[in-house]
mmCIF file of C-alpha atoms and ligand atoms in Angstrom:
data_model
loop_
_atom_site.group_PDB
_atom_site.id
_atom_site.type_symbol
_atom_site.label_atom_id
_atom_site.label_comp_id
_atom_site.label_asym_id
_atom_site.label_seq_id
_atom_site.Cartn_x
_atom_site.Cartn_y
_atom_site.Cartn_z
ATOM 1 C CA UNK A 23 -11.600 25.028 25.371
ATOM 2 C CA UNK A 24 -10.471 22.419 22.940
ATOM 3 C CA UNK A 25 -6.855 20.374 22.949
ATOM 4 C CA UNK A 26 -4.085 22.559 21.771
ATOM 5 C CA UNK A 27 -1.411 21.940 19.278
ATOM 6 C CA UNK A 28 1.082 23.949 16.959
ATOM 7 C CA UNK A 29 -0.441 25.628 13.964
ATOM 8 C CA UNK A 30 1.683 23.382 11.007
ATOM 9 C CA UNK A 31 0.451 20.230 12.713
ATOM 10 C CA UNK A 32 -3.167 21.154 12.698
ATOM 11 C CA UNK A 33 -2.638 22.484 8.730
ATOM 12 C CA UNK A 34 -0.827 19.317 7.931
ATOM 13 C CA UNK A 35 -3.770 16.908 10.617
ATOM 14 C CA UNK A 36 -6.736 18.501 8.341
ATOM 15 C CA UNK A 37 -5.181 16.937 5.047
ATOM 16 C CA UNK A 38 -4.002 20.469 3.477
ATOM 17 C CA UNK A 39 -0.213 19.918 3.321
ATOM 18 C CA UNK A 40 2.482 18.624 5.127
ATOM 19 C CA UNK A 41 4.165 20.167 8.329
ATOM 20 C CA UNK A 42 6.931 21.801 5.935
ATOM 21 C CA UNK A 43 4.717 22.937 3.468
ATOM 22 C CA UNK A 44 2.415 24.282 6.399
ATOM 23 C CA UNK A 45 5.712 25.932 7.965
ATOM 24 C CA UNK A 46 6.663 27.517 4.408
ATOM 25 C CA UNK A 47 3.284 28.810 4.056
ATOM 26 C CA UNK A 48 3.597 30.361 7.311
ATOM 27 C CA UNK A 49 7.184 32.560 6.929
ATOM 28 C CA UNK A 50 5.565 33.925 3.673
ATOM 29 C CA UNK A 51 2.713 35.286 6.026
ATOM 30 C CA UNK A 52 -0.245 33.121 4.031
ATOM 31 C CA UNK A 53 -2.004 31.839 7.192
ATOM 32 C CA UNK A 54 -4.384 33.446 9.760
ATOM 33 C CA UNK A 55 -5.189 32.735 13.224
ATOM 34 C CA UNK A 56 -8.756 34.435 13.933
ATOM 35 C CA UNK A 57 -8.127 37.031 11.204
ATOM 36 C CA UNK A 58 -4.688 38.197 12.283
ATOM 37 C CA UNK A 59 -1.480 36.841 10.441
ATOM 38 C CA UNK A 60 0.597 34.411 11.831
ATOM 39 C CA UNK A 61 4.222 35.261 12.308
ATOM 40 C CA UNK A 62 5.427 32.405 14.623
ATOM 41 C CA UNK A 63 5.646 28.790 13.588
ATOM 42 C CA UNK A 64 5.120 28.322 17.501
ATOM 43 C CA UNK A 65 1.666 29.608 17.443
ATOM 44 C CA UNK A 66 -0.767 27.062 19.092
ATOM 45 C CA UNK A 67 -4.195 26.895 18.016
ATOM 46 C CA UNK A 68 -7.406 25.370 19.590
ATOM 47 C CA UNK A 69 -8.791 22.240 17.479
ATOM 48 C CA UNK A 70 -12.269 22.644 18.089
ATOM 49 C CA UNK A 71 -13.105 26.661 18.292
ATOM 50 C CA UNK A 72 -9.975 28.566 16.340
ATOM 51 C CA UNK A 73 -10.079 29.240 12.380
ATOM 52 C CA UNK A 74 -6.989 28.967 10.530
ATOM 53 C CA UNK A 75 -7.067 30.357 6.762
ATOM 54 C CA UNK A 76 -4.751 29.923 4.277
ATOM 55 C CA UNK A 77 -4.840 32.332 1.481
ATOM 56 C CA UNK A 78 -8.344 33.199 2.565
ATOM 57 C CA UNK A 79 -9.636 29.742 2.058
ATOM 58 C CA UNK A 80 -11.157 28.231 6.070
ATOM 59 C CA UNK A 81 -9.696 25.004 7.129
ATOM 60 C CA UNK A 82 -11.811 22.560 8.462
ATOM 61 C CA UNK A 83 -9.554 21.772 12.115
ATOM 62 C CA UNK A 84 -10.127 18.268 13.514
ATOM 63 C CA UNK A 85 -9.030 16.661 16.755
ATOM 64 C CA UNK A 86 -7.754 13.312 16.342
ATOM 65 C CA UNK A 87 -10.018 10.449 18.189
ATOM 66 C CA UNK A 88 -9.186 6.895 19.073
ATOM 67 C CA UNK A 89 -12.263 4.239 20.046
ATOM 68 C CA UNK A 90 -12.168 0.526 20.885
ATOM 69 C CA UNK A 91 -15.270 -1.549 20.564
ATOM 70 C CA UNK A 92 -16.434 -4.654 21.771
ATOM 71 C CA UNK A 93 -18.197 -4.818 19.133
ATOM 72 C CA UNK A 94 -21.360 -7.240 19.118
ATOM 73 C CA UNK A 95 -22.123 -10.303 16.643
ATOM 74 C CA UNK A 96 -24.656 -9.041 13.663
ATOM 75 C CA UNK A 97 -22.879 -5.608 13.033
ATOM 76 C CA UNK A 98 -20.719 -4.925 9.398
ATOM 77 C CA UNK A 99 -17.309 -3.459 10.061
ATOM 78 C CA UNK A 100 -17.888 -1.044 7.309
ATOM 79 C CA UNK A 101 -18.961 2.625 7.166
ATOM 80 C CA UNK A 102 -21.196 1.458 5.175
ATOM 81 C CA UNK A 103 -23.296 -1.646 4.178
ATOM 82 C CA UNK A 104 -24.873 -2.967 0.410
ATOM 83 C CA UNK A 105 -27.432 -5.025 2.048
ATOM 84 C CA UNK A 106 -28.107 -2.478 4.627
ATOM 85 C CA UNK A 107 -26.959 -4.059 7.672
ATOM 86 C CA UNK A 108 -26.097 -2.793 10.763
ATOM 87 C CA UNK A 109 -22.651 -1.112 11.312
ATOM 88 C CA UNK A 110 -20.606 -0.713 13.880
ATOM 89 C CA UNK A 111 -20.908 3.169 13.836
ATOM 90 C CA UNK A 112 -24.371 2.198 14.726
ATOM 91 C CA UNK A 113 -23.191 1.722 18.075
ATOM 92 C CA UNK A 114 -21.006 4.784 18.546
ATOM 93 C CA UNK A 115 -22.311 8.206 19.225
ATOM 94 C CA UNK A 116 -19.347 10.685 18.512
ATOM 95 C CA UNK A 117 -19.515 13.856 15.979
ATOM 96 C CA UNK A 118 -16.390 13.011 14.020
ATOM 97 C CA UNK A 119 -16.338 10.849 10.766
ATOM 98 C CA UNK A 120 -14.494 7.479 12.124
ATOM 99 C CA UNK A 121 -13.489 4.569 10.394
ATOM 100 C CA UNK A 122 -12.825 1.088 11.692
ATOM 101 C CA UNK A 123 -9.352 -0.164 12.052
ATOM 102 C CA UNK A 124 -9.183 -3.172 9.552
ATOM 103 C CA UNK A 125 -12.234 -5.851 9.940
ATOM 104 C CA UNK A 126 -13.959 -8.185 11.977
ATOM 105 C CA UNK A 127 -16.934 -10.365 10.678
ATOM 106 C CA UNK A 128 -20.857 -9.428 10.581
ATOM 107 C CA UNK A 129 -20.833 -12.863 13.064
ATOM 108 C CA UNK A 130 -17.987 -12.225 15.045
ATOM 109 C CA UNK A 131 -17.151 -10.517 18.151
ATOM 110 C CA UNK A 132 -14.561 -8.406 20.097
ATOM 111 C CA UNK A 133 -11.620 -5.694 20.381
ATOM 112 C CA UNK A 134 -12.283 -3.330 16.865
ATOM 113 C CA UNK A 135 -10.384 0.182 17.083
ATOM 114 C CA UNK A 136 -12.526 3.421 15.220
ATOM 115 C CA UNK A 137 -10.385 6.319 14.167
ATOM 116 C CA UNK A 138 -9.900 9.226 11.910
ATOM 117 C CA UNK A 139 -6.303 8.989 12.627
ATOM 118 C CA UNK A 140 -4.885 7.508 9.526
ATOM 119 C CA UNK A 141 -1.558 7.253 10.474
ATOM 120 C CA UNK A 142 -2.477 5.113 13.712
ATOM 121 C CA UNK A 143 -4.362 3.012 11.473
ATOM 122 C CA UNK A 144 -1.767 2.448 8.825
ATOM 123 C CA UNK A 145 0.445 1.580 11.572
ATOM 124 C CA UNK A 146 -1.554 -0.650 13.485
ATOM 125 C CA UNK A 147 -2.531 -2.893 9.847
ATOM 126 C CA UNK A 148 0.532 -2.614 8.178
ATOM 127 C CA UNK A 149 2.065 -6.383 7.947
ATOM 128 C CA UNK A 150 5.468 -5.368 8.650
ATOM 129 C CA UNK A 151 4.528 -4.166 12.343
ATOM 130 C CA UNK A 152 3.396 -7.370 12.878
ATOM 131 C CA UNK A 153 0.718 -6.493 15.385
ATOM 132 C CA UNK A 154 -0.685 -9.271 17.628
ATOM 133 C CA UNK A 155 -3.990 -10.345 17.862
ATOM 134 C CA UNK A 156 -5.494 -13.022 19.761
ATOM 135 C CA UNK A 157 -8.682 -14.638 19.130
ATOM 136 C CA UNK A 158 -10.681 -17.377 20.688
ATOM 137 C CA UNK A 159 -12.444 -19.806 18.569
ATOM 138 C CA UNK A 160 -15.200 -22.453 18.738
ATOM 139 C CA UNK A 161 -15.026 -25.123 16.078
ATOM 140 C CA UNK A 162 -17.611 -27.357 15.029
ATOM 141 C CA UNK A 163 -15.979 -30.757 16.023
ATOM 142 C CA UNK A 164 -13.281 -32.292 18.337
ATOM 143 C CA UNK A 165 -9.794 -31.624 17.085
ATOM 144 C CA UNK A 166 -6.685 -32.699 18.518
ATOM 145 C CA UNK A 167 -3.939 -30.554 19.682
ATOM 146 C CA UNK A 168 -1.908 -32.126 17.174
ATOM 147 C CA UNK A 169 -3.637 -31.716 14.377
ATOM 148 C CA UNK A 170 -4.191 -28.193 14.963
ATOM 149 C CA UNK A 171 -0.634 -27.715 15.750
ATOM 150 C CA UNK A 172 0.171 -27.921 11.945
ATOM 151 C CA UNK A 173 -1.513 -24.323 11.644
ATOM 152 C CA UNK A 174 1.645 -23.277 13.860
ATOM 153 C CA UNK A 175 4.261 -24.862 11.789
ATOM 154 C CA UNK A 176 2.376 -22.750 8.920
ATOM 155 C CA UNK A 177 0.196 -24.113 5.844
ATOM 156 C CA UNK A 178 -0.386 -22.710 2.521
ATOM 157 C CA UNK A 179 -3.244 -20.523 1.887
ATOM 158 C CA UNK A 180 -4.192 -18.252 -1.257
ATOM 159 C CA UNK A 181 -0.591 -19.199 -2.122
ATOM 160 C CA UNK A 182 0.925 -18.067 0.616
ATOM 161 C CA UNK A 183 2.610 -19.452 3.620
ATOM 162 C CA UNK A 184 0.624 -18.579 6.378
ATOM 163 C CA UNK A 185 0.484 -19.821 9.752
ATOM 164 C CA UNK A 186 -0.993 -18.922 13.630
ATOM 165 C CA UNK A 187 2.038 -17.664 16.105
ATOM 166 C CA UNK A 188 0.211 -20.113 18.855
ATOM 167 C CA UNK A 189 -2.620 -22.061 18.880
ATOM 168 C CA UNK A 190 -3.702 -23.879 22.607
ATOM 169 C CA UNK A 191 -6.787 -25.337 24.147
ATOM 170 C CA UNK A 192 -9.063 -22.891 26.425
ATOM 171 C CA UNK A 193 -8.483 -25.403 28.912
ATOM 172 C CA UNK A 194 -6.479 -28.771 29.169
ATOM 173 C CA UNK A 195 -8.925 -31.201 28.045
ATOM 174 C CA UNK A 196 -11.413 -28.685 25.477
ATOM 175 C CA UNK A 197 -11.283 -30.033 22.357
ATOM 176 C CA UNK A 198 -13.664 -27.551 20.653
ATOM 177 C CA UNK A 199 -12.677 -24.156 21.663
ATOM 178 C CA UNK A 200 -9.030 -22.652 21.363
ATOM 179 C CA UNK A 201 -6.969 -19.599 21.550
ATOM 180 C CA UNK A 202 -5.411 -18.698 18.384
ATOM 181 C CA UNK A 203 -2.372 -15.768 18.321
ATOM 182 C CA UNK A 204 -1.435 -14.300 15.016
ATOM 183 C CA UNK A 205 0.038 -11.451 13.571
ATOM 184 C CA UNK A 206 -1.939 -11.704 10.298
ATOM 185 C CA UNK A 207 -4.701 -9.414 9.435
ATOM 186 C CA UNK A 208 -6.074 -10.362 6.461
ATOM 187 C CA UNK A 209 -10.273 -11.080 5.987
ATOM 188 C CA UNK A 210 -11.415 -13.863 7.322
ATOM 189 C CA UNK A 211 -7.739 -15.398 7.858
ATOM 190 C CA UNK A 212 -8.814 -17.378 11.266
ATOM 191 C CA UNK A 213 -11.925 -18.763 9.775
ATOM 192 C CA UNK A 214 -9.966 -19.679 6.632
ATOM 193 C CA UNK A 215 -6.950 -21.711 8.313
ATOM 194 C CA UNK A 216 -9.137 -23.473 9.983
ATOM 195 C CA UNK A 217 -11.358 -24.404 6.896
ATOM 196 C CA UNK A 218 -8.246 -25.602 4.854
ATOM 197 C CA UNK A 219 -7.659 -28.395 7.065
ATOM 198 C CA UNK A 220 -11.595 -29.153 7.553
ATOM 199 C CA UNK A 221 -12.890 -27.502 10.585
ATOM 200 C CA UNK A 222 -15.768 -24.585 10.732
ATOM 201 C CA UNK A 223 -15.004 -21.815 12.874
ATOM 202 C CA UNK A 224 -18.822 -21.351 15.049
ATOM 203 C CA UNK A 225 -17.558 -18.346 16.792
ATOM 204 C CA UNK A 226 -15.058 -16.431 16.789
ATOM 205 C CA UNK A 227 -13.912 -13.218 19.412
ATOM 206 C CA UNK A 228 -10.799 -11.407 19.302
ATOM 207 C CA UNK A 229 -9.497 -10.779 22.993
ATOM 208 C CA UNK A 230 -6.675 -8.570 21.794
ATOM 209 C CA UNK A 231 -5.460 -6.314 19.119
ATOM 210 C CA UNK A 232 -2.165 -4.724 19.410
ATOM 211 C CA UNK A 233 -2.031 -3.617 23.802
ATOM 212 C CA UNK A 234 -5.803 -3.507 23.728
ATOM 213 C CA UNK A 235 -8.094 -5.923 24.735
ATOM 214 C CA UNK A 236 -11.952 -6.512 25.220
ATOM 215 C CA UNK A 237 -12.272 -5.002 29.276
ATOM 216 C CA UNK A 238 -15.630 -3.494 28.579
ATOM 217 C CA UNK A 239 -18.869 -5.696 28.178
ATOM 218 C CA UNK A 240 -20.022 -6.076 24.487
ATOM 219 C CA UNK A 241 -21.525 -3.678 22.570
ATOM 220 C CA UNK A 242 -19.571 -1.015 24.668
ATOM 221 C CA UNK A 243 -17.261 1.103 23.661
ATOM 222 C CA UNK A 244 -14.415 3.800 25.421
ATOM 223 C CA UNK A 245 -12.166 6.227 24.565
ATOM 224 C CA UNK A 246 -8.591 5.086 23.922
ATOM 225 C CA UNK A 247 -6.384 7.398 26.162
ATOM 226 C CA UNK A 248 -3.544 9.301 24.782
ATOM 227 C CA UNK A 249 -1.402 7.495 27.167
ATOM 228 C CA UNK A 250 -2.549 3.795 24.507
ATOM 229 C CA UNK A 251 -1.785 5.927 21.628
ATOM 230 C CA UNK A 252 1.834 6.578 22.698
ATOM 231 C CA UNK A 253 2.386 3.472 23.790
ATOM 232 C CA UNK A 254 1.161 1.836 20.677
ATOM 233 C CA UNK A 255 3.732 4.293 18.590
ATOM 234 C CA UNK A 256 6.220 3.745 21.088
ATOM 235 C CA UNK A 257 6.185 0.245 20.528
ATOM 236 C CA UNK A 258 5.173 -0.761 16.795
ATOM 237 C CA UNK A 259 7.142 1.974 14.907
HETATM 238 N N1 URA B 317 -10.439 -13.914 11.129
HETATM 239 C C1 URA B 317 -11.675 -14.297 10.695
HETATM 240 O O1 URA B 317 -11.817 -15.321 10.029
HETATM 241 N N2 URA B 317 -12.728 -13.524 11.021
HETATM 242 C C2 URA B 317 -12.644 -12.429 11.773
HETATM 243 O O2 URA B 317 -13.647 -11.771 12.054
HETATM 244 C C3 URA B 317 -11.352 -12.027 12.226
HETATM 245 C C4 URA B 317 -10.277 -12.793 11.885
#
């Protein structure tokens, strides 16, 4: 048996209309559970083995999933790739069409959430949520503490004032690698600041998004509980 959940959600999960319009369309007797009319907005239906019809037409049910991946260097963080490059759906054996959750570099390595939840993804990239992610970074030469600290008080880039939340040494005398916390999440932002005041970024891997963070080995992946989804909602809406 598949997960459970009220008929106008499952309408309204599968793209065909809202909740409302879903609940409308059910008091004017338009939907079908397994060939028999529906007649409470109750009704529960199973996901993965129940068909639901609405005016005779078969809606395609799906059950929401939620993925993180460690996700190795050498993979695209696309569905899809030009040059024909490895994706990270390469590395994920599930049925469901996923999508990643906003994008790491081909070279780069760490936390990337997969989904066909587009709320949760919306959510989790929208700017004004201000979801953290940390990252941490080798560069290709000695900096000081310092000078790096000027990517804290914020620099401009693209026109825009952008800066890292925190930026500190891995430990107290490394002067090549460094943990960088920001809230931004546009492409290639790390590898960017850095570049603007005349560093190369040599690796980068993202240790956190939002409450998640890399605690399987790379190229792994798991299934984000529904317990993390919650909690994510719970916190960030
Ligand atoms: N910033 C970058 O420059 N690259 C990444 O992969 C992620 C954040």
């Amino acid at each position: 048996m598949g997960k459970k959940i009220r008929i106008n959600k499952a309408i309204s999960d599968c793209g065909f209309c809202s909740r409302r319009k879903a609940e409308e369309l059910i008091s004017q007797k338009r939907v079908t559970l397994n060939g028999n009319t529906v007649n409470s907005l109750a009704t529960l239906v199973d996901l993965d083995n129940d068909i639901v019809e609405v005016d005779g037409e078969t809606l395609k049910l799906k059950s929401k999933i939620y993925i993180l991946l460690n996700k190795p260097s050498g993979y695209v963080s696309t569905t899809s790739d030009e040059k024909n490059r490895k994706t990270v759906l390469d590395l994920i054996k599930v049925k469901q069409r996923i999508y990643p959750v906003g994008r790491l570099d081909y070279d780069s390595t760490g936390v990337i959430l997969l989904t066909n939840d587009g709320d949760f993804a919306n959510l989790l990239l929208h700017p004004k949520n201000k979801i953290p992610r940390v990252y941490k970074v080798r560069l290709d030469k000695s900096a000081d503490l310092d000078t790096l600290k000027q990517l804290e008080r914020g620099i401009t880039l693209n026109n825009k004032k952008s800066k890292f939340e925190k930026i500190y040494p891995v430990s107290r005398s490394d002067k090549i690698n460094f943990y960088v916390e920001c809230i931004e999440g546009r492409n290639h932002f790390v590898k960017n600041m850095f570049q603007k005041i005349g560093f190369r970024v040599l690796k980068l891997h993202r240790e956190s998004f939002a409450i998640f963070k890399d605690d399987i080995p790379i190229g792994a992946y798991r299934y984000i509980t529904e317990n993390e989804v919650r909690k994510v909602k719970s916190l960030y809406v």
